[in-house]
Coordinates of C-alpha atoms in Angstrom, one line a residue:
X371 CA 77.2 92.4 68.0
X372 CA 74.4 95.1 68.7
X373 CA 74.8 98.8 67.7
X374 CA 74.6 101.3 70.3
X375 CA 73.0 104.5 69.5
X376 CA 74.0 107.5 71.5
X377 CA 71.9 110.6 71.0
X378 CA 73.4 113.2 68.3
X379 CA 75.1 116.4 69.4
X380 CA 72.7 118.6 68.2
X381 CA 70.4 117.3 70.6
X382 CA 72.3 117.3 73.1
X383 CA 72.9 120.9 72.6
X384 CA 69.2 121.7 72.5
X385 CA 68.4 119.5 75.5
X386 CA 71.1 121.0 78.3
X387 CA 69.9 124.8 76.6
X388 CA 66.5 123.6 78.0
X389 CA 67.6 122.5 80.9
X390 CA 69.4 125.7 81.5
X391 CA 66.6 128.0 80.9
X392 CA 64.2 125.5 82.9
X393 CA 66.9 125.9 86.1
X394 CA 66.9 129.6 85.6
X395 CA 63.1 130.7 85.3
X396 CA 62.5 128.3 88.2
X397 CA 65.0 130.0 90.2
X398 CA 63.1 133.5 90.1
X399 CA 61.8 135.1 93.2
X400 CA 58.1 135.7 93.5
X401 CA 56.1 138.4 95.0
X402 CA 55.0 137.9 98.3
X403 CA 51.2 137.9 99.4
X404 CA 51.7 140.2 102.7
X405 CA 53.8 142.5 103.6
X406 CA 55.3 143.0 107.1
X407 CA 54.3 145.8 109.3
X408 CA 55.6 147.6 112.0
X409 CA 54.0 147.3 115.6
X410 CA 53.8 151.1 115.9
X411 CA 51.9 151.3 112.9
X412 CA 49.2 149.0 113.7
X413 CA 48.8 149.5 117.1
X414 CA 48.7 145.4 117.6
X415 CA 51.1 144.6 120.0
X416 CA 51.1 140.7 120.7
X417 CA 53.6 138.1 121.6
X418 CA 53.3 134.3 122.2
X419 CA 55.6 134.1 125.1
X420 CA 56.4 130.5 125.8
X421 CA 56.9 129.4 129.1
X422 CA 59.5 126.3 129.5
X423 CA 58.0 123.5 131.3
X424 CA 59.9 120.0 131.6
X425 CA 56.1 118.6 130.2
X426 CA 55.5 121.0 127.1
X427 CA 58.8 119.6 125.4
X428 CA 59.0 118.8 122.4
X429 CA 59.4 115.3 122.6
X430 CA 56.2 114.9 125.0
X431 CA 53.9 117.6 123.3
X432 CA 54.7 118.3 119.6
X433 CA 52.2 121.2 119.0
X434 CA 53.2 124.0 122.0
X435 CA 55.9 125.2 119.5
X436 CA 54.0 125.5 116.9
X437 CA 52.3 128.5 118.5
X438 CA 49.0 130.7 118.2
X439 CA 46.9 131.7 114.9
X440 CA 45.3 134.8 114.5
X441 CA 42.2 135.5 112.6
X442 CA 40.9 137.9 110.7
X443 CA 37.0 139.2 110.0
X444 CA 34.4 141.7 110.7
X445 CA 33.0 140.1 113.4
X446 CA 30.2 142.3 114.1
X447 CA 29.2 143.9 111.1
X448 CA 30.6 147.2 111.8
X449 CA 32.5 146.7 108.3
X450 CA 35.8 146.6 109.8
X451 CA 38.3 144.3 110.4
X452 CA 38.4 142.4 113.9
X453 CA 41.5 141.0 115.1
X454 CA 41.4 137.5 117.2
X455 CA 44.6 136.3 118.1
X456 CA 45.1 133.1 120.5
X457 CA 48.0 132.1 122.3
X458 CA 49.7 128.9 123.2
X459 CA 49.2 128.6 126.9
X460 CA 48.0 132.1 128.2
X461 CA 44.1 132.7 128.9
X462 CA 41.6 135.7 128.3
X463 CA 42.4 136.0 124.4

């Protein structure tokens, strides 16, 4: 006959406390890196409005709904950040 080995009660309590501690520390809300600013404060007005078209559905063109992009950098070396926006279906960005 084999003797079954079980974990002692003291070890079970330590394990339970450790798991509880890990769960509570993992659920802590982290600080975000970005702050949402109103358009009236930044004076930047941009919207990537998508026109509904049959050929641009999610089944035919997967990346259509991912939206445009934005880039920030000092392109013309004037010391100010330059903003570049791209839209999914509008020209003249």
